[in-house]
GROMACS .gro file of C-alpha atoms in nm:
model
  166
    1MET     CA    1  -1.405   3.660  -1.004
    2MET     CA    2  -1.373   4.049  -0.820
    3SER     CA    3  -1.787   4.170  -0.709
    4ARG     CA    4  -1.905   4.474  -0.916
    5GLU     CA    5  -1.886   4.659  -0.568
    6ASP     CA    6  -1.491   4.614  -0.479
    7PHE     CA    7  -1.355   4.621  -0.915
    8VAL     CA    8  -1.552   5.001  -0.913
    9SER     CA    9  -1.388   5.076  -0.519
   10ARG     CA   10  -1.083   5.014  -0.656
   11PHE     CA   11  -1.007   5.129  -1.013
   12GLY     CA   12  -1.355   5.410  -1.061
   13GLY     CA   13  -1.038   5.601  -0.989
   14VAL     CA   14  -0.839   5.529  -1.250
   15PHE     CA   15  -1.048   5.742  -1.473
   16GLU     CA   16  -0.994   6.128  -1.277
   17HIS     CA   17  -1.363   6.117  -1.065
   18SER     CA   18  -1.557   5.935  -1.337
   19PRO     CA   19  -1.699   5.570  -1.194
   20PHE     CA   20  -1.881   5.504  -1.480
   21ILE     CA   21  -1.618   5.446  -1.655
   22ALA     CA   22  -1.517   5.084  -1.457
   23GLU     CA   23  -1.856   5.014  -1.346
   24ARG     CA   24  -1.940   5.011  -1.758
   25ALA     CA   25  -1.656   4.801  -1.792
   26TYR     CA   26  -1.753   4.570  -1.508
   27ASP     CA   27  -2.153   4.544  -1.645
   28ALA     CA   28  -1.955   4.447  -2.057
   29GLY     CA   29  -1.812   4.077  -1.847
   30SER     CA   30  -1.443   4.278  -2.091
   31VAL     CA   31  -1.259   4.206  -1.773
   32THR     CA   32  -1.111   3.891  -1.721
   33GLU     CA   33  -0.957   3.722  -1.450
   34PRO     CA   34  -0.641   3.762  -1.362
   35LEU     CA   35  -0.682   4.097  -1.283
   36THR     CA   36  -0.365   4.316  -1.521
   37ALA     CA   37  -0.263   4.648  -1.638
   38SER     CA   38  -0.311   4.592  -1.955
   39GLY     CA   39  -0.676   4.351  -1.965
   40VAL     CA   40  -0.849   4.638  -1.711
   41HIS     CA   41  -0.687   4.927  -1.909
   42ALA     CA   42  -0.804   4.814  -2.317
   43ALA     CA   43  -1.159   4.671  -2.069
   44LEU     CA   44  -1.161   5.114  -1.925
   45THR     CA   45  -1.039   5.241  -2.253
   46SER     CA   46  -1.284   5.069  -2.415
   47VAL     CA   47  -1.565   5.230  -2.283
   48PHE     CA   48  -1.417   5.545  -2.235
   49ARG     CA   49  -1.393   5.518  -2.577
   50ALA     CA   50  -1.772   5.486  -2.700
   51ALA     CA   51  -1.898   5.698  -2.419
   52SER     CA   52  -2.068   6.013  -2.559
   53GLN     CA   53  -1.800   6.322  -2.676
   54GLU     CA   54  -2.026   6.473  -2.368
   55GLU     CA   55  -1.940   6.229  -2.105
   56ARG     CA   56  -1.571   6.221  -2.220
   57LEU     CA   57  -1.600   6.606  -2.192
   58GLY     CA   58  -1.663   6.556  -1.863
   59VAL     CA   59  -1.392   6.349  -1.811
   60LEU     CA   60  -1.174   6.619  -1.928
   61ASN     CA   61  -1.366   6.837  -1.697
   62ALA     CA   62  -1.288   6.588  -1.430
   63HIS     CA   63  -0.920   6.674  -1.416
   64PRO     CA   64  -0.753   6.949  -1.223
   65ASP     CA   65  -0.544   7.259  -1.339
   66LEU     CA   66  -0.235   7.202  -1.398
   67ALA     CA   67  -0.039   7.358  -1.070
   68GLY     CA   68  -0.373   7.531  -1.032
   69ARG     CA   69  -0.597   7.588  -0.723
   70LEU     CA   70  -0.625   7.267  -0.589
   71ALA     CA   71  -0.328   7.162  -0.560
   72ILE     CA   72  -0.278   7.472  -0.397
   73SER     CA   73  -0.550   7.439  -0.158
   74GLY     CA   74  -0.442   7.054  -0.143
   75GLU     CA   75  -0.746   6.905  -0.252
   76LEU     CA   76  -0.604   6.726  -0.473
   77THR     CA   77  -0.709   6.346  -0.577
   78GLU     CA   78  -0.384   6.099  -0.433
   79ASP     CA   79  -0.262   5.974  -0.764
   80SER     CA   80  -0.309   6.319  -0.876
   81ARG     CA   81  -0.108   6.537  -0.600
   82LYS     CA   82   0.109   6.195  -0.648
   83GLU     CA   83   0.146   6.288  -1.010
   84GLN     CA   84   0.212   6.720  -0.973
   85SER     CA   85   0.419   6.633  -0.708
   86GLY     CA   86   0.666   6.391  -0.894
   87ALA     CA   87   0.712   6.645  -1.210
   88GLY     CA   88   0.785   6.909  -0.893
   89LEU     CA   89   0.521   7.156  -0.969
   90ASP     CA   90   0.454   7.144  -0.592
   91ARG     CA   91   0.741   7.367  -0.623
   92LEU     CA   92   0.743   7.640  -0.850
   93SER     CA   93   0.883   7.995  -0.875
   94PRO     CA   94   0.601   8.273  -0.801
   95ALA     CA   95   0.700   8.366  -1.130
   96GLU     CA   96   0.626   7.935  -1.338
   97HIS     CA   97   0.324   7.983  -1.123
   98ALA     CA   98   0.223   8.275  -1.226
   99ARG     CA   99   0.232   8.137  -1.595
  100PHE     CA  100   0.110   7.772  -1.531
  101THR     CA  101  -0.278   7.967  -1.462
  102GLU     CA  102  -0.235   8.225  -1.698
  103LEU     CA  103  -0.214   7.932  -1.967
  104ASN     CA  104  -0.418   7.768  -1.774
  105SER     CA  105  -0.687   8.014  -1.787
  106ALA     CA  106  -0.649   8.130  -2.163
  107TYR     CA  107  -0.630   7.716  -2.238
  108VAL     CA  108  -1.002   7.679  -2.038
  109GLU     CA  109  -1.094   7.962  -2.210
  110LYS     CA  110  -1.018   7.873  -2.583
  111PHE     CA  111  -1.120   7.418  -2.543
  112GLY     CA  112  -1.358   7.491  -2.242
  113PHE     CA  113  -1.174   7.159  -2.052
  114PRO     CA  114  -0.851   7.167  -1.849
  115PHE     CA  115  -0.459   7.124  -2.002
  116ILE     CA  116  -0.412   6.745  -1.930
  117ILE     CA  117  -0.066   6.596  -2.061
  118ALA     CA  118   0.085   6.253  -1.828
  119VAL     CA  119   0.343   6.428  -1.654
  120LYS     CA  120   0.551   6.098  -1.521
  121GLY     CA  121   0.866   6.110  -1.661
  122LEU     CA  122   0.846   6.472  -1.742
  123GLY     CA  123   0.974   6.754  -1.558
  124LYS     CA  124   0.869   7.128  -1.501
  125GLY     CA  125   0.952   7.253  -1.867
  126ASP     CA  126   0.944   6.968  -2.064
  127ILE     CA  127   0.502   7.019  -1.970
  128LEU     CA  128   0.530   7.439  -1.988
  129SER     CA  129   0.685   7.343  -2.313
  130ALA     CA  130   0.417   7.090  -2.430
  131PHE     CA  131   0.178   7.379  -2.300
  132GLU     CA  132   0.234   7.659  -2.517
  133THR     CA  133   0.246   7.468  -2.772
  134ARG     CA  134  -0.031   7.217  -2.772
  135ILE     CA  135  -0.237   7.597  -2.687
  136GLY     CA  136  -0.212   7.654  -3.060
  137ASN     CA  137  -0.386   7.369  -3.167
  138GLY     CA  138  -0.747   7.351  -3.296
  139ARG     CA  139  -1.028   7.254  -3.062
  140ASP     CA  140  -1.088   6.860  -3.269
  141GLU     CA  141  -0.704   6.808  -3.209
  142GLU     CA  142  -0.641   6.870  -2.819
  143PHE     CA  143  -0.926   6.720  -2.754
  144ALA     CA  144  -0.821   6.393  -2.915
  145THR     CA  145  -0.482   6.467  -2.777
  146ALA     CA  146  -0.602   6.499  -2.433
  147THR     CA  147  -0.858   6.192  -2.485
  148ALA     CA  148  -0.489   6.002  -2.563
  149GLN     CA  149  -0.326   6.216  -2.274
  150VAL     CA  150  -0.642   6.083  -2.003
  151GLU     CA  151  -0.603   5.719  -2.127
  152LYS     CA  152  -0.205   5.690  -2.079
  153ILE     CA  153  -0.248   5.884  -1.784
  154ALA     CA  154  -0.474   5.545  -1.667
  155LEU     CA  155  -0.214   5.273  -1.784
  156LEU     CA  156   0.003   5.445  -1.591
  157ARG     CA  157  -0.190   5.436  -1.258
  158LEU     CA  158  -0.334   5.104  -1.314
  159THR     CA  159   0.103   4.955  -1.431
  160SER     CA  160   0.169   5.106  -1.023
  161MET     CA  161  -0.108   4.914  -0.846
  162LEU     CA  162  -0.113   4.603  -1.085
  163PRO     CA  163   0.121   4.329  -1.149
  164GLU     CA  164   0.167   4.299  -1.546
  165ALA     CA  165   0.044   3.901  -1.718
  166GLU     CA  166   0.347   3.630  -1.694
   0.00000   0.00000   0.00000
């Protein structure tokens, strides 16, 4: 069995900057070998869902703005950089960048956490459209949507890290 330290080192960043999720999943004994994307995802997601509202908000707030300050300064995590780059968010026109910046600010002001979407397979137009739709949601609805997106991002990250069971 993988040690706690190795497990947290490998999977602690699956939920952005939130190693406590991997720590709790390991400590709960809910991680079984062989490690598969779906198995580790189930263990981590269970911890995420059981976390307090404040802890889940902390996980949301650990996510960077899309095409935001961290992206421009090169300070994204490697996963976030690849995800945003894959969606073309590193190649925005000045007008597109201004629109993302405006939406990011309005969204954070309204909801108290950044806009989160699993960008894999989406283009910047898809993301902008979702952004413009979701900013009209109520806070409870958007909190639920954002946490579901965080879980989807975690599964996509795990799928690139681990094989699936035969």
